[in-house]
Tab-separated table of C-alpha atoms and ligand atoms in Angstrom:
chain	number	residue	atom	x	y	z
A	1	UNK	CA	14.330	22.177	0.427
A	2	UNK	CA	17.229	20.568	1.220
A	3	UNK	CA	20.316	20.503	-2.072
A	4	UNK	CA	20.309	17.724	-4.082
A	5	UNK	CA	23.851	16.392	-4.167
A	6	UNK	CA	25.136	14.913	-6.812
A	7	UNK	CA	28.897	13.696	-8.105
A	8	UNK	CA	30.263	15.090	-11.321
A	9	UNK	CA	33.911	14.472	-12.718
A	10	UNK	CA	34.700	13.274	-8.951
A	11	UNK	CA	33.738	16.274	-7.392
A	12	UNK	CA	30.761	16.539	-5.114
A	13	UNK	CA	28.381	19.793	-5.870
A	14	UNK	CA	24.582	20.604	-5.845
A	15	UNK	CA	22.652	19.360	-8.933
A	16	UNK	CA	21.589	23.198	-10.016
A	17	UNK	CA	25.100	24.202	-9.946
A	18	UNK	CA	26.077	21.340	-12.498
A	19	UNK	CA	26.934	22.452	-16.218
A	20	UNK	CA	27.804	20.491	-18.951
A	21	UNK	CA	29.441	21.502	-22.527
A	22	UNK	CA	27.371	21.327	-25.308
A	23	UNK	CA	29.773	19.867	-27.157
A	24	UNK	CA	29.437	16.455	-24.749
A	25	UNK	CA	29.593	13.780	-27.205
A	26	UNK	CA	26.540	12.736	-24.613
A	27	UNK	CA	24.315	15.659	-25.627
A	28	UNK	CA	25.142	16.215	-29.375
A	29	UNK	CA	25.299	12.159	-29.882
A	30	UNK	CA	23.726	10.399	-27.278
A	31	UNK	CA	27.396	9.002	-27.130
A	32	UNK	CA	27.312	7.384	-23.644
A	33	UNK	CA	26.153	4.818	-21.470
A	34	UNK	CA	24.397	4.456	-18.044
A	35	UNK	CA	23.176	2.788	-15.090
A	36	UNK	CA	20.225	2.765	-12.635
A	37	UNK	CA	20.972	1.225	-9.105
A	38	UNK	CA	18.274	0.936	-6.274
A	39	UNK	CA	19.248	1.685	-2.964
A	40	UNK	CA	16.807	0.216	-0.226
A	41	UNK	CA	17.929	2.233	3.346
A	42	UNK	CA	21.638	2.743	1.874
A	43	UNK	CA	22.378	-0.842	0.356
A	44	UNK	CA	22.719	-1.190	-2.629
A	45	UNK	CA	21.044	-3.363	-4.439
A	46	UNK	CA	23.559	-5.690	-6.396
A	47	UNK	CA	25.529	-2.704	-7.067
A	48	UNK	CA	28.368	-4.797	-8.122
A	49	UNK	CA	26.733	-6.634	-10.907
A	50	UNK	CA	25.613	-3.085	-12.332
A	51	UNK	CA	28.881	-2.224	-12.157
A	52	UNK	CA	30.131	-4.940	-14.057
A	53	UNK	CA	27.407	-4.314	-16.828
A	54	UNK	CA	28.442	-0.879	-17.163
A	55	UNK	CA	31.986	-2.004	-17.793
A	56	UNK	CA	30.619	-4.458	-20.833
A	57	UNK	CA	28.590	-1.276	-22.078
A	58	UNK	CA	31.367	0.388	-22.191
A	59	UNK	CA	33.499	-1.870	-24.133
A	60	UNK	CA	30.764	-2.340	-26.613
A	61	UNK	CA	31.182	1.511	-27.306
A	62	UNK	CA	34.771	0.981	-26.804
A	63	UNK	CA	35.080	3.756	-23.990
A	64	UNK	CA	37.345	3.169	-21.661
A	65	UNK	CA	36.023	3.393	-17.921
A	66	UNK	CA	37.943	5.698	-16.056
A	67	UNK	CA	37.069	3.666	-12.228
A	68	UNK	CA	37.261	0.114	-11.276
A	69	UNK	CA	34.504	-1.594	-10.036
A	70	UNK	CA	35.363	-1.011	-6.328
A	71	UNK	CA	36.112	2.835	-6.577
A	72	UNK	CA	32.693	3.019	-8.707
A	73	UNK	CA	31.340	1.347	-5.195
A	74	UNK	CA	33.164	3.728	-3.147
A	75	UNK	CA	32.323	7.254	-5.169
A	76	UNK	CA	28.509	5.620	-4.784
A	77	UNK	CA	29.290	4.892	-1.002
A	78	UNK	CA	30.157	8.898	-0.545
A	79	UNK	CA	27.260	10.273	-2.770
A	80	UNK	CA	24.937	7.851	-0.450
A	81	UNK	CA	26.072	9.811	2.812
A	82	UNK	CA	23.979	12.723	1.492
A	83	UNK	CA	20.700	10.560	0.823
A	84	UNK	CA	19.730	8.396	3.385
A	85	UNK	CA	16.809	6.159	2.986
A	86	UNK	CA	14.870	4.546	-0.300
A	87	UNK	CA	16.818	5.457	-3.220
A	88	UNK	CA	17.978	5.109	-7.255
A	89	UNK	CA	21.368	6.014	-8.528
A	90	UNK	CA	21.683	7.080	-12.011
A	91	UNK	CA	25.160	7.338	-13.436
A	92	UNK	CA	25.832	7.959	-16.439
A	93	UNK	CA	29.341	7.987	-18.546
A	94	UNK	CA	29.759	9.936	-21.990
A	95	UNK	CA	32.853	10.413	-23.929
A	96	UNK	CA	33.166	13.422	-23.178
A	97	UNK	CA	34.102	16.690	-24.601
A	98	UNK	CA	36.038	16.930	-27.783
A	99	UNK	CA	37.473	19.859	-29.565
A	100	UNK	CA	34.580	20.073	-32.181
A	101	UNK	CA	31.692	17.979	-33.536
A	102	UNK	CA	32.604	14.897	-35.189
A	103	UNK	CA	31.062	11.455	-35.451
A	104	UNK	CA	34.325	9.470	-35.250
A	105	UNK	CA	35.301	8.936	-32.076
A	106	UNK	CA	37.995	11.470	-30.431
A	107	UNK	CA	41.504	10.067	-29.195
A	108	UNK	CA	42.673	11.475	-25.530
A	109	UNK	CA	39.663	12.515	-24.370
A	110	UNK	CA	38.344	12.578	-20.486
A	111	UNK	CA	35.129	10.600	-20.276
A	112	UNK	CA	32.233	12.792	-18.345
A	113	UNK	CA	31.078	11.236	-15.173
A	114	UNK	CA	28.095	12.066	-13.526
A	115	UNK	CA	25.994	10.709	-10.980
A	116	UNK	CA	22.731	11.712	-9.229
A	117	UNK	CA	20.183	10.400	-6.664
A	118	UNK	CA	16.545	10.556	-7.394
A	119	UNK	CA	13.945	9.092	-4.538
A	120	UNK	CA	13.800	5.150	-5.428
A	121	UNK	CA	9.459	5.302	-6.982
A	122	UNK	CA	8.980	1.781	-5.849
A	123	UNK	CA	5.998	-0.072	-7.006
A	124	UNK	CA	2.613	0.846	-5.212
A	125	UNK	CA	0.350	-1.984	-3.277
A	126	UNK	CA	-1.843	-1.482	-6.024
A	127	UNK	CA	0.290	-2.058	-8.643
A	128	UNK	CA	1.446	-5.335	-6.301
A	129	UNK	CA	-2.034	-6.449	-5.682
A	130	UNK	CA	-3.820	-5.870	-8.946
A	131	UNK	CA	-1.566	-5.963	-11.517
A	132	UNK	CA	-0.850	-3.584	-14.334
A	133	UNK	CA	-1.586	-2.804	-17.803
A	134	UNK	CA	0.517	-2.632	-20.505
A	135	UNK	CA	0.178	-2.285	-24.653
A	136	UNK	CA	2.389	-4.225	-27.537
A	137	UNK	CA	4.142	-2.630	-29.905
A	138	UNK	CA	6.479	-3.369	-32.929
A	139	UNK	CA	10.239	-3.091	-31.408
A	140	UNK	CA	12.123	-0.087	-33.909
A	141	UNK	CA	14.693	-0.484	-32.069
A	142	UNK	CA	18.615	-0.649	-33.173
A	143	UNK	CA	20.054	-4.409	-32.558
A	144	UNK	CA	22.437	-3.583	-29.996
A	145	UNK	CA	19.755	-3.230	-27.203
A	146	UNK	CA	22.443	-5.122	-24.584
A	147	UNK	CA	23.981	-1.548	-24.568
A	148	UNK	CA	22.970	0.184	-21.860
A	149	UNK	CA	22.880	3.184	-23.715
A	150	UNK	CA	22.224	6.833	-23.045
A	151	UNK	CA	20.432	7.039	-26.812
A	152	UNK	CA	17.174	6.257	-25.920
A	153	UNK	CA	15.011	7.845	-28.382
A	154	UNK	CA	13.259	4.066	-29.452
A	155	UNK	CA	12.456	3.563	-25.441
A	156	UNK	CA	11.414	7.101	-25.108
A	157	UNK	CA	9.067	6.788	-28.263
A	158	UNK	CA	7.908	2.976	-27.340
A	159	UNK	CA	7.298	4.394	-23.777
A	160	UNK	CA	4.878	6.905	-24.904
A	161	UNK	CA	2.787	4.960	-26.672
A	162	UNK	CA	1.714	3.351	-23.558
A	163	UNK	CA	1.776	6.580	-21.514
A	164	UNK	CA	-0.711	8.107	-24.214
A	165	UNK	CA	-3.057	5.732	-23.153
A	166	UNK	CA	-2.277	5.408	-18.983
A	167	UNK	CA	-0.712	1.712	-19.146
A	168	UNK	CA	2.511	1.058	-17.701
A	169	UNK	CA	4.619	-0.308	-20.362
A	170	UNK	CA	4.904	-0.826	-24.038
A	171	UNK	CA	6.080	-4.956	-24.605
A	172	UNK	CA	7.894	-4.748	-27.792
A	173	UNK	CA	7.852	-7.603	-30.303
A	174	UNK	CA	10.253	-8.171	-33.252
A	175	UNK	CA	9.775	-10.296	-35.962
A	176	UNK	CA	6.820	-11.810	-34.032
A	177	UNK	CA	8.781	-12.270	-31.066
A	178	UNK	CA	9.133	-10.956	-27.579
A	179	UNK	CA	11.892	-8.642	-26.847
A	180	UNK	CA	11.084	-6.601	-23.813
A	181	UNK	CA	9.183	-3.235	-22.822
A	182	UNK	CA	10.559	-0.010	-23.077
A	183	UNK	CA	12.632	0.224	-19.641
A	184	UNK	CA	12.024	-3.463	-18.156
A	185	UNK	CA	12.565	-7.255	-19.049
A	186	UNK	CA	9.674	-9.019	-19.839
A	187	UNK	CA	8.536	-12.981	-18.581
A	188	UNK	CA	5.767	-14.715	-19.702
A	189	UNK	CA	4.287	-18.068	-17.407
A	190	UNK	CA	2.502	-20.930	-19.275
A	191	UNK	CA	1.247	-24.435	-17.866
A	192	UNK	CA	3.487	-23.657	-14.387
A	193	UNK	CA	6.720	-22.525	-16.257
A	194	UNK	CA	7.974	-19.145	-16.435
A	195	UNK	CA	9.861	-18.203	-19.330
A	196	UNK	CA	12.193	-15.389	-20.337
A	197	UNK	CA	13.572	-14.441	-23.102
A	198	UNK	CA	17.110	-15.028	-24.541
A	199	UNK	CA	19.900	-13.162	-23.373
A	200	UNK	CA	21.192	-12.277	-26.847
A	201	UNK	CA	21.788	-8.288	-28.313
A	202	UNK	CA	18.083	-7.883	-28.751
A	203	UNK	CA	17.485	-7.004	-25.160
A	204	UNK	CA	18.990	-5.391	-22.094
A	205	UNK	CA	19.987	-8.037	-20.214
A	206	UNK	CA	18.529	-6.709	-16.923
A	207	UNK	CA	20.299	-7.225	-13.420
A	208	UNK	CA	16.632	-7.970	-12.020
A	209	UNK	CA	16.346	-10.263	-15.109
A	210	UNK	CA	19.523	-11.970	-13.964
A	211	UNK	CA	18.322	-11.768	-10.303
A	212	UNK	CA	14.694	-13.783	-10.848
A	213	UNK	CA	16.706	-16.428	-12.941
A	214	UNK	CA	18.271	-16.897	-9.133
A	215	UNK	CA	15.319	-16.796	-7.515
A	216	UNK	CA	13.486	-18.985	-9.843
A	217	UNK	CA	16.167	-21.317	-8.634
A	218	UNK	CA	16.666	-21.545	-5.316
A	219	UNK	CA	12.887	-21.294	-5.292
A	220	UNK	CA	12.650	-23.995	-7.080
A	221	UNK	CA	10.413	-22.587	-9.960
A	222	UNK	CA	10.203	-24.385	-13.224
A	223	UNK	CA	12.466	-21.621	-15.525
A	224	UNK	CA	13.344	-21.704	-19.184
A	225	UNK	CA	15.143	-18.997	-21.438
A	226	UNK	CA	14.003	-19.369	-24.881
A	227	UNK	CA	12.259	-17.710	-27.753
A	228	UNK	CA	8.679	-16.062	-27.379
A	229	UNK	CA	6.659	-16.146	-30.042
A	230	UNK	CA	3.978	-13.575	-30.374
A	231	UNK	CA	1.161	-16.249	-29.810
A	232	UNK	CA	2.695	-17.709	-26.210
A	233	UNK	CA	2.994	-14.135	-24.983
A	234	UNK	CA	-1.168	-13.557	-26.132
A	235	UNK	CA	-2.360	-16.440	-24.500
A	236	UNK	CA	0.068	-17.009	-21.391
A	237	UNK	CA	-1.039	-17.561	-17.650
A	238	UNK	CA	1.052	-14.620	-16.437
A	239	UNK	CA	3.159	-11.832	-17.512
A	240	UNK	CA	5.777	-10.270	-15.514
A	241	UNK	CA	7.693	-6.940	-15.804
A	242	UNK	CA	11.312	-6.563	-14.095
A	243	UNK	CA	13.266	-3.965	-13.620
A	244	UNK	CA	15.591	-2.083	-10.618
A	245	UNK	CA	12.873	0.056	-10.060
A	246	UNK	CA	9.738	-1.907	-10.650
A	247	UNK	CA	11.161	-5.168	-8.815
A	248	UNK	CA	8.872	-7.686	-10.101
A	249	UNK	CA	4.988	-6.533	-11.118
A	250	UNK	CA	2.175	-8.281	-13.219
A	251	UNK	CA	0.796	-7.710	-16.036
A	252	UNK	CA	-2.934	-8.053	-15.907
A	253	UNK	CA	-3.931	-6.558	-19.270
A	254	UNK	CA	-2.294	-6.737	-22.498
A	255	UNK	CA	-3.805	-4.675	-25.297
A	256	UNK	CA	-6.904	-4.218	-22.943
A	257	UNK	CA	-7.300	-8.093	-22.681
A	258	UNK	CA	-6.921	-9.789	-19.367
A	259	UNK	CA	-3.851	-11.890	-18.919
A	260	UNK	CA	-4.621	-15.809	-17.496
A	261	UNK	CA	-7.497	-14.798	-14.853
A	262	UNK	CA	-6.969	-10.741	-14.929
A	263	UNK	CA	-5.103	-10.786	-11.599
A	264	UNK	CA	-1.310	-11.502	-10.568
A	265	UNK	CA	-1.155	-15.654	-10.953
A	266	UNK	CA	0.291	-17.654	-7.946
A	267	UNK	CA	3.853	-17.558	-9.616
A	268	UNK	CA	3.600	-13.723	-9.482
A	269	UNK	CA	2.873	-13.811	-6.197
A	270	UNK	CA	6.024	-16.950	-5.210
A	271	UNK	CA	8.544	-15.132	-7.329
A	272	UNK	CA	7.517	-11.708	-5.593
A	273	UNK	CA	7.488	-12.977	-2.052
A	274	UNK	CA	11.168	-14.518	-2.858
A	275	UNK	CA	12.118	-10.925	-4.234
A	276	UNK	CA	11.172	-9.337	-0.910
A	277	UNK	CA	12.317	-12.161	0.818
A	278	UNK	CA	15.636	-11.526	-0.919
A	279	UNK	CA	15.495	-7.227	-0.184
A	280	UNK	CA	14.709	-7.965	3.183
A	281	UNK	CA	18.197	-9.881	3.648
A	282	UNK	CA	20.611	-7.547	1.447
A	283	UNK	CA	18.982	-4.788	3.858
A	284	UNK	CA	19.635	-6.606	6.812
A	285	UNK	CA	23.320	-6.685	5.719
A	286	UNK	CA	23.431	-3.678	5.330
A	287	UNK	CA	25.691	-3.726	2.651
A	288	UNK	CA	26.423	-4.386	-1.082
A	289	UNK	CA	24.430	-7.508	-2.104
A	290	UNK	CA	26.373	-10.150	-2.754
B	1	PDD	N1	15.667	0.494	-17.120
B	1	PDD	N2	15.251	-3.291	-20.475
B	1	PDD	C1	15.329	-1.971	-20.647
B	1	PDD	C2	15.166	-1.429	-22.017
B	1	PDD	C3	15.563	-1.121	-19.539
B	1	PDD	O1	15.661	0.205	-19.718
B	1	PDD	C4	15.680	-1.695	-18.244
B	1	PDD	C5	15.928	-0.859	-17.024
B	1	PDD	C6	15.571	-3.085	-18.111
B	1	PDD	C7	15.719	-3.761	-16.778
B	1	PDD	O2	17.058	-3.747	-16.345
B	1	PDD	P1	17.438	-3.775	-14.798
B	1	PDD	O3	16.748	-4.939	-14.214
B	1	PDD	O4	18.924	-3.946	-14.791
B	1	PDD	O5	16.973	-2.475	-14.224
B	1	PDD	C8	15.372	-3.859	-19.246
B	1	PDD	C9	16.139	1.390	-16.081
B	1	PDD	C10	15.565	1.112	-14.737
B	1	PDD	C11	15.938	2.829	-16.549
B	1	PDD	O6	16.312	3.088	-17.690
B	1	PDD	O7	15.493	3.665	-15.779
């Protein structure tokens, strides 16, 4: 098997050789904050934007980042020489390691950086072609879910739920309204509109999110962001999952019910051709998506 390389504190070194302190404010306190990138052939896939919404994460937890924007591109750049092909980046930023345990946060401490490369799982053509299931669930989470932080435990629990019983995703609702699922965005399409949720602090505001808004556009799908009630999201046409490793998929049960006609909807299938469409071009440029 050939060594997974991966970057940590801005050296290079195999993953298994990698140790961390216990006392990482990231492992006794969840005390960090991360990001997933895909990578289709070595371009990244609006790497810059995920940069950008690590740097608001961070200033929510008021860490400071230790890279700009463009040497966060280039230390991704020289991880990227040692995995060609299909890819996701995870990095991940945690305040690193104080002197002893202590829920207020440390002065003069080094954030931990680390970064690793995990084959990009992209959606399979049966997932694309039939659809997926998924399951609702009451959203426990905290109500700072636009921090893309390392404390998952609410995903991780809200996740399993649906893994428990072999669907895809748990759709969270709140006060009878749609959030998201546990690690995507969540649309919802009614009489030939697609809707999405409000970018406010009750969801992660995803970079695919951000992405089909575009699309919608330029495609020139009927979009709205607004409040979901409960009701729309039970008897909507289509339901869509996005995410930086799902792309777009539909959802073609909900609580064992079909969605609209139990298959992806024509939408789906516009607003996924446009996403390929899209891949096919930031690919061909072989560089960072604009
Ligand atoms: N998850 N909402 C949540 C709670 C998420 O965890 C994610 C992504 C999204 C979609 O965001 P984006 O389009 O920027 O990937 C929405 C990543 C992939 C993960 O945790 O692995």
């Amino acid at each position: 098997m050939t060594t997974n390389i991966a970057h940590f504190n801005g050296q290079l070194l195999p993953l298994d050789k990698i140790t961390i302190s216990p006392l990482d404010r990231g492992f006794i306190f969840g005390d960090g904050v991360y990001e997933v990138i895909p990578v289709y052939e070595g371009a990244m896939l609006r790497g810059r934007e995920h940069f950008e919404r690590l740097q608001r994460s961070m200033d929510e937890i008021r860490l400071t980042n230790p890279h700009t924007t463009d040497e966060w591109l280039g230390l991704v750049e020289e991880l990227l020489k040692h995995h060609p092909g299909n890819q996701s980046v995870y990095i991940q930023v945690t305040r690193g390691v104080p002197p002893k345990r202590d829920h207020v946060i440390p002065k003069g401490v080094q954030p931990t950086v680390f970064m690793m490369v995990q084959p990009l799982a992209s959606p399979s053509r049966d997932a694309i072609e039939n659809g997926v299931a998924c399951i609702t669930a009451r959203d426990f989470r905290w109500e700072k879910c636009n921090i893309k932080s390392t404390s998952l435990l609410g995903n991780v629990l809200a996740r399993q739920l649906s893994a428990d019983v072999g669907a895809t995703e748990t759709i969270l609702l709140r006060e009878g309204m749609l959030t998201e699922a546990s690690a995507s965005n969540v649309f919802v399409v009614r009489d030939g509109v697609v809707v999405a949720p409000p970018r406010d602090n009750l969801i992660l505001l995803g970079i695919t999110y951000d992405l089909l808004v575009r699309l919608a556009a330029e495609g020139a799908l009927k979009l709205e962001i607004r409040a979901i009630p409960e009701a729309e999201l039970r008897s909507a046409d289509e339901i869509w999952l996005s995410s930086s490793t799902k792309e777009v998929l539909a959802v073609t049960t909900l609580d064992g019910k079909p969605v609209g006609s139990g298959k992806p909807g024509p939408l789906f299938k516009r607003m996924h051709a446009l996403f390929q469409e899209h891949k096919a071009q930031v690919l061909h440029r072989g560089k960072v998506a604009a």
